[in-house]
Coordinates of C-alpha atoms in Angstrom, one line a residue:
X16 CA -58.6 -19.1 -7.3
X17 CA -61.8 -20.0 -8.9
X18 CA -62.0 -16.5 -10.5
X19 CA -58.3 -17.0 -11.8
X20 CA -59.6 -20.5 -13.5
X21 CA -62.7 -18.8 -14.9
X22 CA -60.6 -16.0 -16.3
X23 CA -58.1 -18.4 -17.8
X24 CA -60.7 -20.4 -19.4
X25 CA -62.0 -17.3 -21.0
X26 CA -58.7 -16.2 -22.0
X27 CA -57.8 -19.5 -23.6
X28 CA -61.1 -19.8 -25.3
X29 CA -60.7 -16.4 -26.8
X30 CA -57.2 -17.0 -28.0
X31 CA -58.2 -20.2 -29.5
X32 CA -61.3 -18.2 -31.2
X33 CA -58.7 -15.8 -32.6
X34 CA -56.4 -18.8 -33.8
X35 CA -59.7 -19.7 -35.7
X36 CA -60.2 -16.3 -37.3
X37 CA -56.7 -16.6 -38.4
X38 CA -56.9 -19.9 -39.9
X39 CA -60.0 -19.0 -41.7
X40 CA -58.5 -15.8 -43.2
X41 CA -55.2 -17.6 -44.2
X42 CA -56.8 -20.9 -45.5
X43 CA -60.0 -19.6 -47.1
X44 CA -60.4 -15.8 -47.5
X45 CA -56.6 -14.9 -48.5
X46 CA -55.6 -18.1 -49.7
X47 CA -55.2 -16.8 -53.2
X48 CA -54.3 -13.3 -52.4
X49 CA -50.6 -13.9 -51.9
X50 CA -48.7 -12.9 -55.0
X51 CA -45.8 -15.2 -53.7
X52 CA -47.3 -18.5 -52.5
X53 CA -44.4 -19.1 -50.4
X54 CA -45.3 -16.3 -48.4
X55 CA -48.6 -17.8 -47.9
X56 CA -47.1 -21.1 -46.6
X57 CA -44.8 -19.3 -44.1
X58 CA -47.6 -17.3 -43.0
X59 CA -49.6 -20.4 -42.1
X60 CA -46.7 -22.0 -40.5
X61 CA -45.9 -19.1 -38.4
X62 CA -49.7 -18.5 -37.4
X63 CA -50.2 -22.1 -36.7
X64 CA -46.9 -22.5 -34.8
X65 CA -47.5 -19.3 -32.6
X66 CA -51.1 -19.7 -31.7
X67 CA -50.6 -23.8 -31.0
X68 CA -47.6 -23.3 -29.0
X69 CA -49.1 -20.2 -27.0
X70 CA -52.2 -22.1 -26.3
X71 CA -50.1 -25.0 -25.1
X72 CA -47.5 -22.9 -22.9
X73 CA -50.1 -20.5 -21.3
X74 CA -51.5 -22.7 -18.8
X75 CA -48.0 -23.8 -17.2
X76 CA -46.3 -20.2 -17.8
X77 CA -49.0 -17.3 -18.2
X78 CA -49.5 -15.5 -21.5
X79 CA -46.4 -13.4 -21.9
X80 CA -43.7 -15.8 -21.4
X81 CA -45.8 -18.4 -23.2
X82 CA -46.4 -15.9 -26.4
X83 CA -42.6 -15.1 -26.3
X84 CA -41.6 -18.9 -26.1
X85 CA -43.9 -19.6 -28.9
X86 CA -42.5 -16.8 -31.2
X87 CA -39.1 -18.0 -30.5
X88 CA -40.0 -21.5 -32.3
X89 CA -42.6 -20.6 -34.5
X90 CA -40.5 -17.7 -36.3
X91 CA -37.5 -20.1 -36.9
X92 CA -39.8 -22.6 -38.2
X93 CA -41.4 -20.4 -40.7
X94 CA -38.2 -19.1 -42.0
X95 CA -36.8 -22.7 -42.3
X96 CA -39.9 -23.8 -44.2
X97 CA -39.3 -20.7 -46.5
X98 CA -35.7 -21.9 -47.0
X99 CA -36.8 -25.5 -47.6
X100 CA -39.5 -24.5 -50.2
X101 CA -36.9 -22.6 -52.2
X102 CA -35.6 -25.9 -53.4
X103 CA -38.9 -26.7 -54.9
X104 CA -40.9 -25.2 -58.0
X105 CA -44.0 -24.7 -56.2
X106 CA -45.6 -24.8 -52.8
X107 CA -47.8 -27.8 -53.7
X108 CA -44.5 -29.6 -54.9
X109 CA -42.9 -28.8 -51.4
X110 CA -45.9 -30.2 -49.4
X111 CA -46.1 -33.5 -51.7
X112 CA -42.5 -34.1 -50.8
X113 CA -43.5 -34.8 -47.3
X114 CA -40.1 -34.7 -45.9
X115 CA -40.2 -31.1 -44.9
X116 CA -43.1 -31.5 -43.0
X117 CA -41.6 -34.3 -41.0
X118 CA -38.7 -32.2 -40.5
X119 CA -40.8 -29.6 -39.1
X120 CA -42.6 -32.2 -36.9
X121 CA -39.1 -33.2 -35.4
X122 CA -38.2 -29.6 -34.7
X123 CA -41.5 -28.9 -33.1
X124 CA -42.1 -32.2 -31.3
X125 CA -38.5 -32.2 -29.9
X126 CA -38.3 -28.5 -29.3
X127 CA -41.5 -27.6 -27.6
X128 CA -41.0 -29.7 -24.5
X129 CA -37.2 -28.6 -24.1
X130 CA -38.6 -24.9 -24.6
X131 CA -41.3 -25.3 -22.2
X132 CA -39.0 -26.8 -19.4
X133 CA -36.4 -23.9 -20.3
X134 CA -39.2 -21.2 -19.7
X135 CA -40.6 -22.8 -16.6
X136 CA -37.5 -22.5 -14.6
X137 CA -33.8 -21.3 -15.3
X138 CA -32.0 -24.2 -16.6
X139 CA -35.1 -26.5 -16.8
X140 CA -34.2 -27.6 -20.1
X141 CA -31.2 -29.6 -18.6
X142 CA -33.3 -31.0 -15.9
X143 CA -34.6 -34.7 -16.7
X144 CA -37.5 -34.2 -14.6
X145 CA -38.6 -30.9 -15.9
X146 CA -38.3 -32.1 -19.3
X147 CA -40.3 -35.3 -18.7
X148 CA -43.1 -33.3 -17.0
X149 CA -43.0 -31.0 -20.0
X150 CA -43.3 -33.8 -22.5
X151 CA -46.2 -35.5 -20.5
X152 CA -48.1 -32.0 -20.0
X153 CA -47.9 -31.3 -23.6
X154 CA -49.1 -34.8 -24.8
X155 CA -52.0 -35.2 -22.1
X156 CA -53.5 -31.6 -22.6
X157 CA -53.3 -32.0 -26.3
X158 CA -54.9 -35.2 -26.1
X159 CA -57.6 -33.9 -23.8
X160 CA -58.3 -30.9 -26.0
X161 CA -58.5 -33.2 -29.1
X162 CA -61.1 -35.4 -27.4
X163 CA -63.1 -32.2 -26.2
X164 CA -63.0 -30.8 -29.6
X165 CA -64.7 -34.1 -30.9
X166 CA -67.2 -34.3 -28.2
X167 CA -68.1 -30.6 -28.8
X168 CA -68.8 -31.0 -32.5
X169 CA -70.5 -34.4 -31.7
X170 CA -73.0 -32.4 -29.4
X171 CA -73.4 -29.7 -32.0
X172 CA -74.1 -32.4 -34.7
X173 CA -76.7 -34.2 -32.6
X174 CA -78.3 -31.0 -31.3
X175 CA -78.9 -29.8 -34.9
X176 CA -80.3 -33.2 -35.9
X177 CA -82.7 -33.0 -32.6
X178 CA -83.9 -29.4 -34.0
X179 CA -84.2 -30.5 -37.3
X180 CA -86.9 -33.1 -36.1
X181 CA -89.1 -30.2 -35.3
X182 CA -88.3 -28.1 -38.3
X183 CA -85.7 -25.8 -36.5
X184 CA -82.6 -25.2 -38.7
X185 CA -81.0 -22.2 -36.5
X186 CA -77.8 -24.4 -35.9
X187 CA -77.4 -25.3 -39.3
X188 CA -77.8 -21.7 -40.4
X189 CA -75.2 -20.4 -38.1
X190 CA -72.6 -22.9 -39.0
X191 CA -73.2 -21.9 -42.5
X192 CA -71.5 -18.4 -41.8
X193 CA -68.0 -18.9 -42.9
X194 CA -66.0 -18.0 -39.7
X195 CA -68.2 -19.9 -37.3
X196 CA -66.8 -23.4 -37.6
X197 CA -63.3 -22.2 -37.4
X198 CA -64.0 -20.1 -34.3
X199 CA -65.9 -22.7 -32.6
X200 CA -63.1 -25.3 -33.2
X201 CA -60.4 -22.8 -32.0
X202 CA -62.4 -21.8 -28.8
X203 CA -63.2 -25.6 -28.0
X204 CA -59.5 -26.4 -28.3
X205 CA -58.4 -23.3 -25.8
X206 CA -61.3 -24.1 -23.5
X207 CA -60.2 -27.9 -23.5
X208 CA -56.5 -26.9 -22.9
X209 CA -57.6 -24.6 -20.0
X210 CA -59.7 -27.2 -18.3
X211 CA -56.9 -29.8 -18.7
X212 CA -54.3 -27.5 -17.1
X213 CA -56.9 -26.7 -14.2
X214 CA -56.9 -30.5 -13.3
X215 CA -53.3 -31.3 -14.3
X216 CA -52.9 -33.2 -11.1
X217 CA -55.6 -35.5 -12.2
X218 CA -53.6 -36.3 -15.5
X219 CA -50.9 -38.2 -13.7
X220 CA -48.5 -40.3 -16.0
X221 CA -48.5 -43.0 -13.5
X222 CA -51.0 -45.3 -14.7
X223 CA -49.8 -45.0 -18.3
X224 CA -46.1 -45.7 -17.4
X225 CA -47.0 -48.6 -15.2
X226 CA -48.9 -50.1 -18.1
X227 CA -45.9 -49.4 -20.4
X228 CA -43.6 -51.2 -18.1
X229 CA -45.6 -54.4 -18.3
X230 CA -44.6 -54.5 -22.0
X231 CA -40.8 -54.4 -21.3
X232 CA -40.6 -58.1 -20.5
X233 CA -43.1 -58.9 -23.2
X234 CA -40.7 -57.0 -26.0
X235 CA -37.3 -58.4 -24.5
X236 CA -37.8 -61.9 -25.7
X237 CA -38.9 -60.9 -29.1
X238 CA -36.0 -58.6 -29.6
X239 CA -33.5 -61.2 -28.1
X240 CA -34.9 -64.0 -30.4
X241 CA -34.3 -61.7 -33.4
X242 CA -30.9 -60.8 -32.4
X243 CA -30.0 -64.5 -31.8
X244 CA -31.6 -65.3 -35.1
X245 CA -29.9 -62.6 -37.2
X246 CA -26.3 -64.4 -37.4
X247 CA -28.1 -67.8 -38.0
X248 CA -30.3 -66.8 -40.8
X249 CA -27.5 -64.4 -42.2
X250 CA -27.9 -60.7 -43.3
X251 CA -29.5 -61.9 -46.6
X252 CA -33.0 -61.8 -44.8
X253 CA -32.3 -57.8 -44.3
X254 CA -31.3 -57.4 -48.2
X255 CA -33.8 -59.2 -50.3
X256 CA -37.6 -58.4 -51.1
X257 CA -39.5 -55.8 -49.3
X258 CA -37.5 -53.5 -47.1
X259 CA -37.6 -54.5 -43.4
X260 CA -36.5 -51.0 -42.2
X261 CA -39.8 -49.6 -41.3
X262 CA -40.5 -52.8 -39.0
X263 CA -37.0 -52.5 -37.5
X264 CA -37.3 -48.7 -37.1
X265 CA -40.8 -49.1 -35.6
X266 CA -39.5 -51.6 -33.1
X267 CA -36.5 -49.7 -32.2
X268 CA -38.6 -46.7 -31.5
X269 CA -41.1 -48.6 -29.4
X270 CA -38.3 -50.1 -27.3
X271 CA -36.9 -46.2 -26.8
X272 CA -40.3 -45.4 -25.5
X273 CA -40.6 -48.5 -23.2
X274 CA -37.3 -48.0 -21.8
X275 CA -37.7 -44.2 -21.1
X276 CA -41.0 -44.9 -19.3
X277 CA -39.2 -47.5 -17.1
X278 CA -36.5 -45.0 -16.1
X279 CA -39.3 -42.3 -15.6
X280 CA -38.6 -38.7 -14.4
X281 CA -36.2 -39.5 -11.5
X282 CA -34.9 -41.9 -8.8
X283 CA -38.0 -42.0 -6.8
X284 CA -40.3 -43.0 -10.0
X285 CA -37.9 -45.3 -11.9
X286 CA -38.7 -48.9 -12.2
X287 CA -37.5 -50.8 -8.9
X288 CA -37.8 -54.6 -9.1
X289 CA -34.6 -56.6 -9.9
X290 CA -36.3 -58.4 -12.7
X291 CA -37.9 -55.3 -14.2
X292 CA -34.6 -53.4 -13.9
X293 CA -32.5 -56.2 -15.5
X294 CA -35.2 -56.6 -18.5
X295 CA -34.9 -52.8 -19.1
X296 CA -31.4 -52.5 -19.0
X297 CA -31.1 -55.5 -21.3
X298 CA -33.7 -54.1 -23.8
X299 CA -31.7 -50.8 -23.8
X300 CA -28.5 -52.8 -24.6
X301 CA -30.2 -54.8 -27.8
X302 CA -31.9 -51.8 -29.2
X303 CA -28.7 -50.6 -31.4
X304 CA -28.9 -53.9 -33.0
X305 CA -32.4 -53.0 -34.3
X306 CA -31.4 -49.8 -35.4
X307 CA -28.2 -50.9 -37.1
X308 CA -30.1 -53.5 -39.0
X309 CA -32.6 -51.0 -40.3
X310 CA -29.6 -48.8 -41.3
X311 CA -27.8 -51.7 -43.0
X312 CA -30.9 -52.5 -44.9
X313 CA -31.5 -49.0 -46.3
X314 CA -27.6 -48.9 -47.1
X315 CA -28.1 -51.9 -49.2
X316 CA -31.1 -50.4 -51.1
X317 CA -29.0 -47.2 -51.6
X318 CA -26.0 -49.2 -53.0
X319 CA -28.3 -51.2 -55.3
X320 CA -30.8 -48.6 -56.6
X321 CA -29.3 -45.2 -55.6
X322 CA -30.7 -42.4 -53.5
X323 CA -34.2 -41.1 -53.5
X324 CA -35.9 -38.6 -51.4
X325 CA -37.8 -41.4 -49.4
X326 CA -34.4 -43.2 -49.0
X327 CA -32.8 -40.3 -47.8
X328 CA -35.5 -39.6 -45.3
X329 CA -35.3 -43.3 -44.0
X330 CA -31.5 -43.1 -43.8
X331 CA -31.7 -39.9 -41.7
X332 CA -34.5 -41.4 -39.5
X333 CA -32.4 -44.6 -39.1
X334 CA -29.4 -42.5 -38.1
X335 CA -31.3 -40.6 -35.5
X336 CA -32.7 -43.9 -34.0
X337 CA -29.3 -45.4 -34.2
X338 CA -27.9 -42.4 -32.2
X339 CA -30.6 -42.7 -29.5
X340 CA -30.2 -46.3 -29.1
X341 CA -26.6 -46.2 -29.0
X342 CA -26.7 -43.3 -26.3
X343 CA -29.1 -45.6 -24.2
X344 CA -27.0 -48.8 -24.8
X345 CA -24.0 -46.8 -23.5
X346 CA -25.8 -45.6 -20.5
X347 CA -27.2 -48.9 -19.5
X348 CA -23.5 -50.5 -19.5
X349 CA -22.3 -51.9 -16.1
X350 CA -21.1 -49.5 -13.4
X351 CA -22.7 -46.5 -11.5
X352 CA -26.3 -45.4 -11.6
X353 CA -27.4 -46.2 -15.3
X354 CA -31.0 -44.9 -15.1
X355 CA -29.3 -41.4 -14.1
X356 CA -27.2 -41.7 -17.1
X357 CA -29.9 -42.7 -19.4
X358 CA -32.0 -39.8 -18.4
X359 CA -29.2 -37.3 -19.0
X360 CA -28.8 -38.8 -22.3
X361 CA -32.3 -38.2 -23.2
X362 CA -32.1 -34.5 -22.1
X363 CA -29.1 -34.1 -24.4
X364 CA -30.5 -35.9 -27.4
X365 CA -34.0 -34.0 -27.3
X366 CA -32.6 -30.6 -28.2
X367 CA -30.1 -32.3 -30.6
X368 CA -33.0 -34.0 -32.5
X369 CA -34.7 -30.5 -32.8
X370 CA -31.5 -29.1 -34.2
X371 CA -31.5 -32.0 -36.6
X372 CA -35.1 -31.2 -37.8
X373 CA -34.0 -27.5 -38.4
X374 CA -30.9 -28.6 -40.3
X375 CA -33.0 -30.9 -42.4
X376 CA -35.0 -27.9 -43.7
X377 CA -31.6 -26.2 -44.9
X378 CA -29.7 -26.8 -48.2
X379 CA -27.1 -28.9 -46.0
X380 CA -29.5 -32.1 -46.4
X381 CA -31.8 -31.4 -49.6
X382 CA -32.8 -35.0 -50.3
X383 CA -33.8 -34.1 -53.9
X384 CA -30.3 -32.8 -54.6
X385 CA -28.8 -36.0 -53.2
X386 CA -31.2 -38.1 -55.3
X387 CA -30.9 -36.4 -58.5
X388 CA -27.3 -36.4 -58.4
X389 CA -27.2 -40.1 -57.2
X390 CA -29.5 -41.1 -60.1
X391 CA -27.7 -39.0 -62.9
X392 CA -24.3 -40.5 -61.7
X393 CA -25.7 -44.0 -62.1
X394 CA -27.1 -43.4 -65.4
X395 CA -24.0 -41.8 -66.8
X396 CA -21.9 -44.7 -65.4
X397 CA -24.5 -47.3 -67.4
X398 CA -25.5 -48.8 -63.9
X399 CA -28.9 -47.7 -64.6
X400 CA -30.9 -48.4 -67.6
X401 CA -33.0 -45.9 -69.5
X402 CA -36.4 -47.5 -68.5
X403 CA -35.5 -47.3 -64.7
X404 CA -34.6 -43.7 -64.6
X405 CA -37.1 -41.9 -62.3
X406 CA -37.8 -39.2 -65.0
X407 CA -41.4 -38.4 -63.9
X408 CA -40.2 -38.0 -60.2
X409 CA -37.1 -35.9 -61.3
X410 CA -39.3 -33.5 -63.5
X411 CA -42.3 -33.1 -61.2
X412 CA -41.4 -34.2 -57.6
X413 CA -37.8 -33.7 -56.9
X414 CA -37.8 -30.0 -56.9
X415 CA -35.2 -27.6 -58.7
X416 CA -32.2 -30.2 -58.3
X417 CA -34.6 -32.7 -60.4
X418 CA -35.4 -30.2 -63.2
X419 CA -31.7 -29.5 -63.4
X420 CA -30.8 -33.4 -63.7
X421 CA -33.5 -33.7 -66.4
X422 CA -31.8 -30.8 -68.3
X423 CA -28.6 -32.5 -67.9
X424 CA -30.1 -35.7 -69.3
X425 CA -31.3 -33.7 -72.3
X426 CA -27.9 -32.6 -73.0
X427 CA -26.8 -36.5 -73.0
X428 CA -29.2 -37.6 -75.5
X429 CA -26.7 -37.5 -78.3
X430 CA -24.3 -39.7 -76.4
X431 CA -26.7 -42.3 -75.2
X432 CA -30.3 -43.7 -75.6
X433 CA -30.9 -40.9 -78.0
X434 CA -34.1 -41.5 -79.5
X435 CA -35.6 -43.4 -76.6
X436 CA -34.1 -40.4 -74.3
X437 CA -35.8 -37.8 -76.4
X438 CA -39.1 -39.7 -76.5
X439 CA -39.4 -39.8 -72.7
X440 CA -38.4 -36.3 -72.4
X441 CA -41.0 -35.1 -74.9
X442 CA -43.3 -37.2 -73.0
X443 CA -42.7 -35.3 -69.6
X444 CA -44.2 -32.2 -71.4
X445 CA -47.2 -33.9 -72.9
X446 CA -48.3 -36.4 -70.3
X447 CA -50.7 -35.5 -67.4
X448 CA -49.5 -37.4 -64.2
X449 CA -47.1 -40.3 -63.6
X450 CA -49.8 -42.7 -65.2
X451 CA -50.1 -40.7 -68.3
X452 CA -46.4 -40.5 -68.5
X453 CA -46.2 -44.2 -68.5
X454 CA -48.9 -44.7 -71.0
X455 CA -47.1 -42.4 -73.4
X456 CA -43.9 -44.2 -72.9
X457 CA -45.5 -47.5 -73.6
X458 CA -47.0 -46.2 -76.7
X459 CA -44.0 -44.9 -78.1
X460 CA -41.9 -48.0 -77.2
X461 CA -44.7 -50.3 -78.9
X462 CA -44.8 -48.2 -82.0
X463 CA -41.0 -48.4 -82.4
X464 CA -40.9 -52.1 -81.6
X465 CA -43.6 -52.6 -84.1
X466 CA -41.8 -50.7 -86.8
X467 CA -38.6 -52.8 -86.2
X468 CA -40.6 -56.1 -86.3
X469 CA -42.5 -55.0 -89.5
X470 CA -39.2 -55.3 -91.5
X471 CA -38.1 -58.5 -90.0
X472 CA -41.2 -60.9 -89.2
X473 CA -42.8 -62.5 -92.1
X474 CA -46.6 -62.4 -92.4
X475 CA -48.4 -65.4 -94.1
X476 CA -51.9 -66.4 -94.4
X477 CA -55.2 -65.4 -96.4
X478 CA -56.2 -62.5 -94.1
X479 CA -54.9 -59.0 -94.1
X480 CA -52.8 -57.7 -91.1
X481 CA -53.6 -53.9 -90.9
X482 CA -50.7 -51.4 -90.6
X483 CA -49.9 -50.7 -87.2
X484 CA -51.7 -53.6 -85.8
X485 CA -48.7 -54.8 -83.8
X486 CA -48.6 -51.4 -82.0
X487 CA -51.6 -52.4 -80.1
X488 CA -49.8 -55.0 -78.2
X489 CA -47.7 -54.0 -74.8
X490 CA -44.1 -53.5 -75.5
X491 CA -43.1 -56.4 -73.1
X492 CA -44.9 -58.6 -75.7
X493 CA -43.1 -57.2 -78.7
X494 CA -39.9 -57.4 -76.7
X495 CA -40.5 -61.2 -76.7
X496 CA -41.0 -61.2 -80.4
X497 CA -38.0 -59.3 -81.0
X498 CA -36.1 -61.7 -78.8
X499 CA -37.6 -64.7 -80.8
X500 CA -36.7 -63.1 -84.0
X501 CA -33.0 -62.6 -83.1
X502 CA -32.8 -66.5 -82.7
X503 CA -32.0 -67.0 -86.5
X504 CA -31.3 -70.5 -88.0
X505 CA -28.3 -71.6 -89.6
X506 CA -29.5 -70.0 -92.9
X507 CA -29.8 -66.4 -91.1
X508 CA -33.6 -66.4 -91.2
X509 CA -35.5 -65.1 -88.1
X510 CA -37.1 -67.3 -85.6
X511 CA -40.3 -66.0 -85.7
X512 CA -43.4 -65.6 -88.1
X513 CA -47.0 -64.5 -88.3
X514 CA -50.0 -66.3 -89.8
X515 CA -53.2 -64.1 -90.4
X516 CA -56.4 -66.1 -90.9
X517 CA -60.1 -66.5 -90.2
X518 CA -59.9 -69.6 -88.0
X519 CA -63.4 -69.1 -86.3
X520 CA -66.8 -69.3 -87.8
X521 CA -69.0 -66.5 -88.6
X522 CA -68.0 -63.1 -89.6
X523 CA -66.1 -62.0 -86.6
X524 CA -62.3 -60.6 -86.5
X525 CA -59.5 -62.6 -88.0
X526 CA -57.1 -64.2 -85.8
X527 CA -53.3 -64.0 -85.8
X528 CA -50.8 -66.8 -84.7
X529 CA -47.4 -65.8 -83.6
X530 CA -44.8 -68.5 -84.1
X531 CA -41.8 -67.9 -81.9
X532 CA -38.5 -69.8 -81.4
X533 CA -37.9 -70.2 -77.7
X534 CA -34.2 -70.1 -76.3
X535 CA -33.8 -73.9 -76.2
X536 CA -35.3 -74.3 -79.8
X537 CA -39.1 -75.4 -80.1
X538 CA -41.4 -72.9 -81.3
X539 CA -44.2 -71.6 -79.2
X540 CA -47.3 -70.5 -80.9
X541 CA -49.4 -67.7 -79.4
X542 CA -53.0 -66.6 -80.5
X543 CA -54.4 -63.2 -81.0
X544 CA -57.4 -61.4 -82.2
X545 CA -57.8 -58.7 -84.7
X546 CA -59.8 -56.0 -83.3
X547 CA -60.1 -52.4 -84.5
X548 CA -56.9 -52.6 -86.5
X549 CA -55.1 -53.9 -83.6
X550 CA -53.9 -57.2 -82.1
X551 CA -55.6 -58.3 -78.7
X552 CA -54.0 -61.6 -76.8
X553 CA -56.2 -64.5 -77.1
X554 CA -54.0 -67.1 -75.2
X555 CA -51.9 -69.9 -76.6
X556 CA -52.8 -71.8 -79.6
X557 CA -54.1 -75.3 -78.7
X558 CA -53.3 -78.6 -80.2
X559 CA -56.6 -80.2 -81.1
X560 CA -55.3 -83.8 -80.7
X561 CA -53.6 -83.4 -77.4
X562 CA -55.8 -80.8 -76.1
X563 CA -52.5 -78.8 -74.7
X564 CA -51.0 -75.6 -75.6
X565 CA -49.1 -76.0 -78.9
X566 CA -45.4 -76.3 -78.9
X567 CA -43.9 -77.1 -82.3
X568 CA -40.5 -78.5 -83.3
X569 CA -37.9 -76.1 -84.4
X570 CA -38.4 -76.8 -88.2
X571 CA -42.1 -75.6 -88.0
X572 CA -40.7 -72.1 -89.0
X573 CA -39.3 -73.5 -92.3
X574 CA -42.5 -75.5 -93.1
X575 CA -44.6 -72.3 -92.5
X576 CA -42.2 -70.1 -94.7
X577 CA -42.2 -72.8 -97.5
X578 CA -45.9 -72.9 -97.5
X579 CA -46.2 -76.6 -96.1
X580 CA -49.4 -76.0 -94.1
X581 CA -53.1 -75.9 -94.7
X582 CA -56.2 -73.9 -93.2
X583 CA -58.6 -77.0 -92.7
X584 CA -62.1 -77.3 -91.3
X585 CA -62.3 -77.8 -87.5
X586 CA -66.0 -76.7 -86.7
X587 CA -64.4 -73.3 -87.6
X588 CA -60.9 -73.7 -89.3
X589 CA -57.6 -75.0 -88.0
X590 CA -54.0 -74.8 -89.1
X591 CA -52.8 -78.1 -90.1
X592 CA -48.9 -78.1 -89.9
X593 CA -46.4 -81.1 -89.5
X594 CA -49.4 -83.4 -89.1
X595 CA -51.0 -81.3 -86.1
X596 CA -54.0 -79.1 -86.1
X597 CA -54.0 -75.8 -84.0
X598 CA -56.9 -73.5 -83.3
X599 CA -56.8 -70.4 -80.7
X600 CA -57.3 -71.5 -77.3
X601 CA -60.4 -69.7 -76.4

């Protein structure tokens, strides 16, 4: 027995070291050697999946069955990732999308325990106790190996520091050899898994499950209060502000874990007290309301803003949670042995969840395709203004479907938002990153608005306003000016004007006062500084007598245009108009 243990430890440490070598070769040495980057991605997924699952399975199964079972999961995972990557322009774009990795985790996270239970005994994947044991075995041995890896590296670091005190740098020199850190990490993981398997009896789930059960009566009243308050507060609390879906989904998932832990692996282990059984059952019955509320919140946002890849991912996550919670709630209904029904439901849902993760990586789901089509249709139906179209995301984040949607938008430029749409499409090619794209669009919009205002907005005063000075202001400010100019008086004159003058003492920059008619009639006065040929905000103009921001009567614009104003001394200079003196408020 001791000899077998030593042999298993050596074998798993060696397999872990081989995994480290494979990681070093794929992620370091040959990282740029693949003519097809997707082939590199698939190789990494296949190697990581096979080595990782073989290390996990070898303890309970033996190497041959473990290697075969690992290959049965890792090869399809690699093929599915290849299929998913074909929908993107590049591998980095695939990885940035995130959801293919989530789907891969769903496939492996649910598929590995089912496969382990099935390989351990014929029909084991249908046995709730066997599947439960497989989940616990994988979770605990993985945690033990991770802790051992961290401790091993801590010992190496401290040893190097200790020897460094006496001028010995042997450890540092060894670690500088390229594959050594990889091999050491892999061997430590393999050894940690082997030792965890040797002492599997000590890694009992009893303590953890007993502690989790204590949380059931703590979570139940919280969920019950939410469910009772929901109809009283109305569904509006789900539909406004930040999306509550992450909180609702997290609580539903936590509730599932607590309920599954309470019913445990079999009748001999399930919760027994009447109060605890009642609390567990009631929690199982309430969980679908949390998952349903999350789904409703996501559906409302999709209706308001359309699909995006994160919303597609959230919708599928909410749908999966809703399936689990409904299955648990149906199992908890009165009649028969409800814990048995609940365990059977979990055994059915685990492989089903793995299949859903696999289907996610096929073109049947393709969140980018859904999203691009949704946003394109909303724009064509005039339900989405141009400045809210996620052009950058379509072109650079939403894969090939997003690129096709951008090409379609380019063809629509003659039908709607021609110049503005062409400006945005050109910025997609020029800008570096989403912030650069936003800055390019902002600059183009400001220049267009400034050009339009130049033909409408009269400029008065004794200082020169350089050409293009208005374009230095944010487009939102210029839109406010444009709105004010559109509020014309009875004679058709624009509700705006500019006055440029040196209102401060010294040789500093000139100031500009913008007179803007508000929607209800009075004229607001804003102050700006001329700096490097452009305008910079300097606050509102201040009434010297009242000491408050200047709000002038509607006829102030007429007085300004007719020259009924003066620039008078006031420490520096002030604008005297209608018996009031105005200065920049700074």
